[in-house]
């Protein structure tokens, strides 16, 4: 009998401090009206000094374990999707293993920018299907406020901080629950459309996020649409089978574009971009946690997740809750 990765637990963490568009408009040549109209963003959460990629990831993971009713001793691996780790090493995931009290596990970070959670989900699923792990926590944790050029209105208004986590557990596929298909893509030729202009290994290290927003937008709608088609086709399912679209939350106009393509009404799309802004790899697990806990996403629902980010990287994942 084949093994499936079921989504057994959900958790998230948002920094205490909320920054409104109006607050940003006091420091930048922008306005609440522009930000809402072009992106759908109304506010974002920004870390304080005591909140880090590790602390947020650990809080989200603890909540996800509680939800699943799984003890830390049963965890085989932690994968953290992040492009903003606290340290070059140890990996965020290894720090999280320690915070959770996992003694017999392994862990590593995955850097695929805003697509990181889909990449990490797909990687964890491969470990589970191969029989190498039975319980894996997949986390997205990001502190983009620390890589933003706060004088650049073109990017500073778009991002927020936060973390989300999902517990994947190996089960036999009789119940037809769990991850059904994932697809990953990358195109390095488009690497200069969205990047951070430095890292620890570069002498000219500065480390600010740079983006050609309009170009990324154009790629996002077309690449995400073909990616979700590919994933549904692989599963032998169609748009009408999907109960919930849980997209990466970069811009409400991108989300609406993909929903239109899928012929899904916006009532069946989980939207958090208005309150969280773009939290990169954390945005999908944050949205999932919210919609599962408030009862919108229910057991048996078919959910479609998709994301595109720096690389460019993109991908999608289909799962039955
Ligand atoms: O998660 C990773 C993937 N990232 C994305 O998916 C982001 C994709 N891109 C986008 O979401 C949109 O392209 C943006 C929200 C970044 C920009 O929206 P846009 O409708 O593409 O605007 P634009 O870049 O074409 O700029 C339009 C105007 C420009 O002024 P001019 O040249 O027309 O006079 C910008 O200088 O808006 C100006 N502008 C702003 N004005 C007020 C740019 N940023 C701002 C701002 N406030 N914050």
CSV table of N, CA and C in Angstrom, one decimal, residues 44-137:
chain,number,residue,atom,x,y,z
A,44,UNK,N,0.8,45.4,7.9
A,44,UNK,CA,1.7,44.2,8.0
A,44,UNK,C,2.2,44.1,9.5
A,45,UNK,N,2.7,42.9,9.8
A,45,UNK,CA,3.3,42.7,11.2
A,45,UNK,C,4.8,42.8,11.0
A,46,UNK,N,5.4,43.5,11.9
A,46,UNK,CA,6.9,43.7,11.8
A,46,UNK,C,7.5,43.2,13.2
A,47,UNK,N,8.6,42.5,13.1
A,47,UNK,CA,9.2,41.9,14.3
A,47,UNK,C,9.8,43.0,15.2
A,48,UNK,N,9.8,42.7,16.5
A,48,UNK,CA,10.5,43.5,17.5
A,48,UNK,C,11.8,42.8,17.7
A,49,UNK,N,12.7,43.4,18.6
A,49,UNK,CA,14.1,42.8,18.7
A,49,UNK,C,14.1,41.3,19.2
A,50,UNK,N,13.1,41.0,20.0
A,50,UNK,CA,13.1,39.6,20.6
A,50,UNK,C,12.4,38.6,19.7
A,51,UNK,N,11.9,39.0,18.5
A,51,UNK,CA,11.3,38.1,17.6
A,51,UNK,C,12.2,37.8,16.4
A,52,UNK,N,12.5,36.6,16.1
A,52,UNK,CA,13.4,36.2,15.1
A,52,UNK,C,12.8,35.1,14.2
A,53,UNK,N,13.6,34.7,13.2
A,53,UNK,CA,13.1,33.6,12.3
A,53,UNK,C,13.0,32.3,13.2
A,54,UNK,N,13.9,32.1,14.1
A,54,UNK,CA,13.9,30.9,14.9
A,54,UNK,C,12.7,31.0,15.9
A,55,UNK,N,12.6,32.1,16.6
A,55,UNK,CA,11.5,32.2,17.6
A,55,UNK,C,10.1,32.0,17.0
A,56,UNK,N,9.9,32.7,15.8
A,56,UNK,CA,8.6,32.6,15.2
A,56,UNK,C,8.4,31.2,14.7
A,57,UNK,N,9.4,30.6,14.1
A,57,UNK,CA,9.2,29.2,13.5
A,57,UNK,C,8.9,28.3,14.7
A,58,UNK,N,9.6,28.4,15.8
A,58,UNK,CA,9.4,27.5,16.9
A,58,UNK,C,8.0,27.7,17.5
A,59,UNK,N,7.5,28.9,17.6
A,59,UNK,CA,6.1,29.1,18.1
A,59,UNK,C,5.1,28.5,17.1
A,60,UNK,N,5.3,28.7,15.8
A,60,UNK,CA,4.3,28.2,14.9
A,60,UNK,C,4.4,26.6,14.9
A,61,UNK,N,5.6,26.1,15.0
A,61,UNK,CA,5.7,24.6,15.0
A,61,UNK,C,5.1,24.0,16.3
A,62,UNK,N,5.3,24.7,17.5
A,62,UNK,CA,4.6,24.2,18.7
A,62,UNK,C,3.1,24.1,18.6
A,63,UNK,N,2.6,25.2,18.0
A,63,UNK,CA,1.1,25.2,17.8
A,63,UNK,C,0.6,24.1,16.9
A,64,UNK,N,1.4,23.9,15.8
A,64,UNK,CA,1.1,22.8,14.8
A,64,UNK,C,1.1,21.4,15.5
A,65,UNK,N,2.1,21.2,16.3
A,65,UNK,CA,2.2,19.9,17.0
A,65,UNK,C,1.1,19.7,18.0
A,66,UNK,N,0.7,20.8,18.7
A,66,UNK,CA,-0.5,20.7,19.6
A,66,UNK,C,-1.7,20.4,18.9
A,67,UNK,N,-1.9,21.1,17.7
A,67,UNK,CA,-3.1,20.8,16.9
A,67,UNK,C,-3.2,19.3,16.5
A,68,UNK,N,-2.0,18.8,16.1
A,68,UNK,CA,-1.9,17.4,15.6
A,68,UNK,C,-2.0,16.4,16.8
A,69,UNK,N,-1.7,16.9,18.0
A,69,UNK,CA,-1.6,16.0,19.2
A,69,UNK,C,-0.4,15.0,19.1
A,70,UNK,N,0.7,15.6,18.5
A,70,UNK,CA,1.9,14.8,18.3
A,70,UNK,C,3.0,15.3,19.3
A,71,UNK,N,3.6,14.4,20.0
A,71,UNK,CA,4.7,14.8,20.9
A,71,UNK,C,6.0,15.0,20.1
A,72,UNK,N,6.9,15.9,20.6
A,72,UNK,CA,8.1,16.2,19.9
A,72,UNK,C,9.0,14.9,19.7
A,73,UNK,N,8.8,13.9,20.6
A,73,UNK,CA,9.6,12.7,20.4
A,73,UNK,C,9.3,12.0,19.1
A,74,UNK,N,8.1,12.2,18.6
A,74,UNK,CA,7.7,11.5,17.3
A,74,UNK,C,8.1,12.2,16.1
A,75,UNK,N,8.8,13.4,16.2
A,75,UNK,CA,9.1,14.2,15.0
A,75,UNK,C,10.5,13.7,14.5
A,76,UNK,N,10.5,13.4,13.2
A,76,UNK,CA,11.7,12.9,12.5
A,76,UNK,C,12.5,14.0,11.9
A,77,UNK,N,11.8,15.0,11.4
A,77,UNK,CA,12.5,16.1,10.7
A,77,UNK,C,11.8,17.4,10.7
A,78,UNK,N,12.6,18.5,10.7
A,78,UNK,CA,12.0,19.8,10.5
A,78,UNK,C,12.7,20.5,9.3
A,79,UNK,N,11.8,20.9,8.4
A,79,UNK,CA,12.3,21.7,7.3
A,79,UNK,C,11.8,23.1,7.4
A,80,UNK,N,12.7,24.1,7.3
A,80,UNK,CA,12.3,25.5,7.4
A,80,UNK,C,12.6,26.2,6.0
A,81,UNK,N,11.5,26.7,5.4
A,81,UNK,CA,11.7,27.5,4.2
A,81,UNK,C,11.9,29.0,4.7
A,82,UNK,N,13.1,29.5,4.4
A,82,UNK,CA,13.4,30.9,4.8
A,82,UNK,C,14.5,31.5,3.9
A,83,UNK,N,14.4,32.7,3.6
A,83,UNK,CA,15.5,33.5,3.0
A,83,UNK,C,16.1,34.5,3.9
A,84,UNK,N,15.6,34.5,5.2
A,84,UNK,CA,16.0,35.5,6.1
A,84,UNK,C,16.3,34.8,7.5
A,85,UNK,N,17.3,33.8,7.4
A,85,UNK,CA,17.7,33.1,8.7
A,85,UNK,C,18.4,34.0,9.6
A,86,UNK,N,18.3,33.7,10.9
A,86,UNK,CA,19.0,34.5,11.9
A,86,UNK,C,20.5,34.4,11.8
A,87,UNK,N,21.0,33.2,11.4
A,87,UNK,CA,22.4,32.9,11.3
A,87,UNK,C,22.7,32.2,10.0
A,88,UNK,N,23.9,32.2,9.4
A,88,UNK,CA,24.2,31.4,8.3
A,88,UNK,C,24.2,29.9,8.7
A,89,UNK,N,24.7,29.6,9.8
A,89,UNK,CA,24.5,28.3,10.4
A,89,UNK,C,24.7,28.4,11.9
A,90,UNK,N,24.2,27.5,12.7
A,90,UNK,CA,23.3,26.4,12.3
A,90,UNK,C,22.1,26.8,11.6
A,91,UNK,N,21.5,25.9,10.8
A,91,UNK,CA,20.3,26.2,10.1
A,91,UNK,C,19.2,26.5,11.1
A,92,UNK,N,18.3,27.3,10.6
A,92,UNK,CA,17.1,27.7,11.4
A,92,UNK,C,16.4,26.4,11.9
A,93,UNK,N,16.3,25.4,11.0
A,93,UNK,CA,15.6,24.2,11.3
A,93,UNK,C,16.3,23.5,12.5
A,94,UNK,N,17.6,23.5,12.6
A,94,UNK,CA,18.3,22.8,13.7
A,94,UNK,C,18.0,23.5,15.0
A,95,UNK,N,18.0,24.9,15.0
A,95,UNK,CA,17.7,25.6,16.2
A,95,UNK,C,16.3,25.3,16.6
A,96,UNK,N,15.4,25.1,15.6
A,96,UNK,CA,14.0,24.8,16.0
A,96,UNK,C,13.9,23.4,16.6
A,97,UNK,N,14.6,22.5,16.0
A,97,UNK,CA,14.6,21.1,16.6
A,97,UNK,C,14.9,21.2,18.1
A,98,UNK,N,15.9,22.0,18.4
A,98,UNK,CA,16.3,22.2,19.8
A,98,UNK,C,15.2,22.9,20.7
A,99,UNK,N,14.6,23.9,20.1
A,99,UNK,CA,13.5,24.6,20.8
A,99,UNK,C,12.3,23.7,21.1
A,100,UNK,N,12.1,22.8,20.2
A,100,UNK,CA,11.0,21.8,20.3
A,100,UNK,C,11.3,20.7,21.2
A,101,UNK,N,12.6,20.4,21.5
A,101,UNK,CA,13.0,19.3,22.2
A,101,UNK,C,13.0,18.0,21.4
A,102,UNK,N,13.3,18.1,20.1
A,102,UNK,CA,13.4,16.9,19.3
A,102,UNK,C,14.8,16.4,19.3
A,103,UNK,N,15.0,15.2,19.8
A,103,UNK,CA,16.3,14.7,20.1
A,103,UNK,C,16.8,13.8,18.9
A,104,UNK,N,15.9,13.1,18.2
A,104,UNK,CA,16.3,12.1,17.2
A,104,UNK,C,15.9,12.5,15.8
A,105,UNK,N,16.0,13.8,15.5
A,105,UNK,CA,15.6,14.2,14.2
A,105,UNK,C,16.7,14.8,13.4
A,106,UNK,N,16.4,15.2,12.1
A,106,UNK,CA,17.3,16.0,11.3
A,106,UNK,C,16.6,17.2,10.8
A,107,UNK,N,17.3,18.2,10.3
A,107,UNK,CA,16.7,19.4,9.8
A,107,UNK,C,17.6,20.2,9.0
A,108,UNK,N,17.0,21.0,8.1
A,108,UNK,CA,17.8,21.9,7.2
A,108,UNK,C,16.8,23.0,6.7
A,109,UNK,N,17.4,24.0,6.2
A,109,UNK,CA,16.7,25.1,5.6
A,109,UNK,C,16.6,25.0,4.1
A,110,UNK,N,15.5,25.6,3.6
A,110,UNK,CA,15.4,25.6,2.1
A,110,UNK,C,15.2,27.1,1.7
A,111,UNK,N,16.0,27.5,0.8
A,111,UNK,CA,15.9,28.9,0.3
A,111,UNK,C,15.4,28.9,-1.1
A,112,UNK,N,14.1,29.2,-1.3
A,112,UNK,CA,13.5,29.4,-2.6
A,112,UNK,C,12.6,30.6,-2.6
A,113,UNK,N,13.0,31.6,-1.8
A,113,UNK,CA,12.2,32.9,-1.6
A,113,UNK,C,10.7,32.6,-1.4
A,114,UNK,N,9.9,33.3,-2.1
A,114,UNK,CA,8.4,33.2,-1.8
A,114,UNK,C,7.8,31.8,-2.1
A,115,UNK,N,8.6,31.0,-2.9
A,115,UNK,CA,8.1,29.6,-3.2
A,115,UNK,C,8.6,28.6,-2.2
A,116,UNK,N,9.3,29.1,-1.2
A,116,UNK,CA,10.0,28.2,-0.3
A,116,UNK,C,9.1,27.2,0.4
A,117,UNK,N,7.8,27.6,0.8
A,117,UNK,CA,7.0,26.6,1.5
A,117,UNK,C,6.6,25.5,0.5
A,118,UNK,N,6.3,25.8,-0.7
A,118,UNK,CA,5.9,24.7,-1.7
A,118,UNK,C,7.1,23.8,-1.9
A,119,UNK,N,8.3,24.4,-2.0
A,119,UNK,CA,9.5,23.6,-2.1
A,119,UNK,C,9.7,22.6,-0.9
A,120,UNK,N,9.5,23.2,0.3
A,120,UNK,CA,9.7,22.4,1.5
A,120,UNK,C,8.7,21.3,1.6
A,121,UNK,N,7.5,21.7,1.3
A,121,UNK,CA,6.4,20.7,1.3
A,121,UNK,C,6.7,19.5,0.4
A,122,UNK,N,7.1,19.8,-0.8
A,122,UNK,CA,7.4,18.8,-1.8
A,122,UNK,C,8.6,17.9,-1.3
A,123,UNK,N,9.6,18.5,-0.7
A,123,UNK,CA,10.8,17.8,-0.2
A,123,UNK,C,10.4,16.9,1.0
A,124,UNK,N,9.6,17.4,1.9
A,124,UNK,CA,9.1,16.6,3.0
A,124,UNK,C,8.3,15.4,2.5
A,125,UNK,N,7.5,15.7,1.6
A,125,UNK,CA,6.6,14.6,1.0
A,125,UNK,C,7.5,13.5,0.4
A,126,UNK,N,8.6,13.9,-0.2
A,126,UNK,CA,9.5,12.9,-0.8
A,126,UNK,C,10.2,12.0,0.3
A,127,UNK,N,10.6,12.7,1.4
A,127,UNK,CA,11.1,11.9,2.5
A,127,UNK,C,10.1,10.9,3.0
A,128,UNK,N,8.9,11.3,3.2
A,128,UNK,CA,7.8,10.5,3.7
A,128,UNK,C,7.5,9.3,2.8
A,129,UNK,N,7.3,9.6,1.5
A,129,UNK,CA,7.0,8.6,0.5
A,129,UNK,C,8.1,7.6,0.4
A,130,UNK,N,9.4,8.0,0.6
A,130,UNK,CA,10.5,7.1,0.5
A,130,UNK,C,10.7,6.3,1.8
A,131,UNK,N,9.9,6.6,2.8
A,131,UNK,CA,10.0,5.8,4.0
A,131,UNK,C,11.1,6.3,4.9
A,132,UNK,N,11.7,7.5,4.6
A,132,UNK,CA,12.8,7.9,5.4
A,132,UNK,C,12.4,8.7,6.6
A,133,UNK,N,11.1,9.2,6.6
A,133,UNK,CA,10.6,9.9,7.8
A,133,UNK,C,9.1,9.6,7.9
A,134,UNK,N,8.6,9.7,9.1
A,134,UNK,CA,7.2,9.4,9.3
A,134,UNK,C,6.4,10.7,9.7
A,135,UNK,N,7.2,11.6,10.3
A,135,UNK,CA,6.5,12.9,10.8
A,135,UNK,C,7.5,14.0,10.5
A,136,UNK,N,7.1,15.0,9.7
A,136,UNK,CA,8.0,16.1,9.4
A,136,UNK,C,7.2,17.4,9.6
A,137,UNK,N,7.9,18.3,10.3
A,137,UNK,CA,7.3,19.7,10.4
A,137,UNK,C,7.8,20.6,9.3
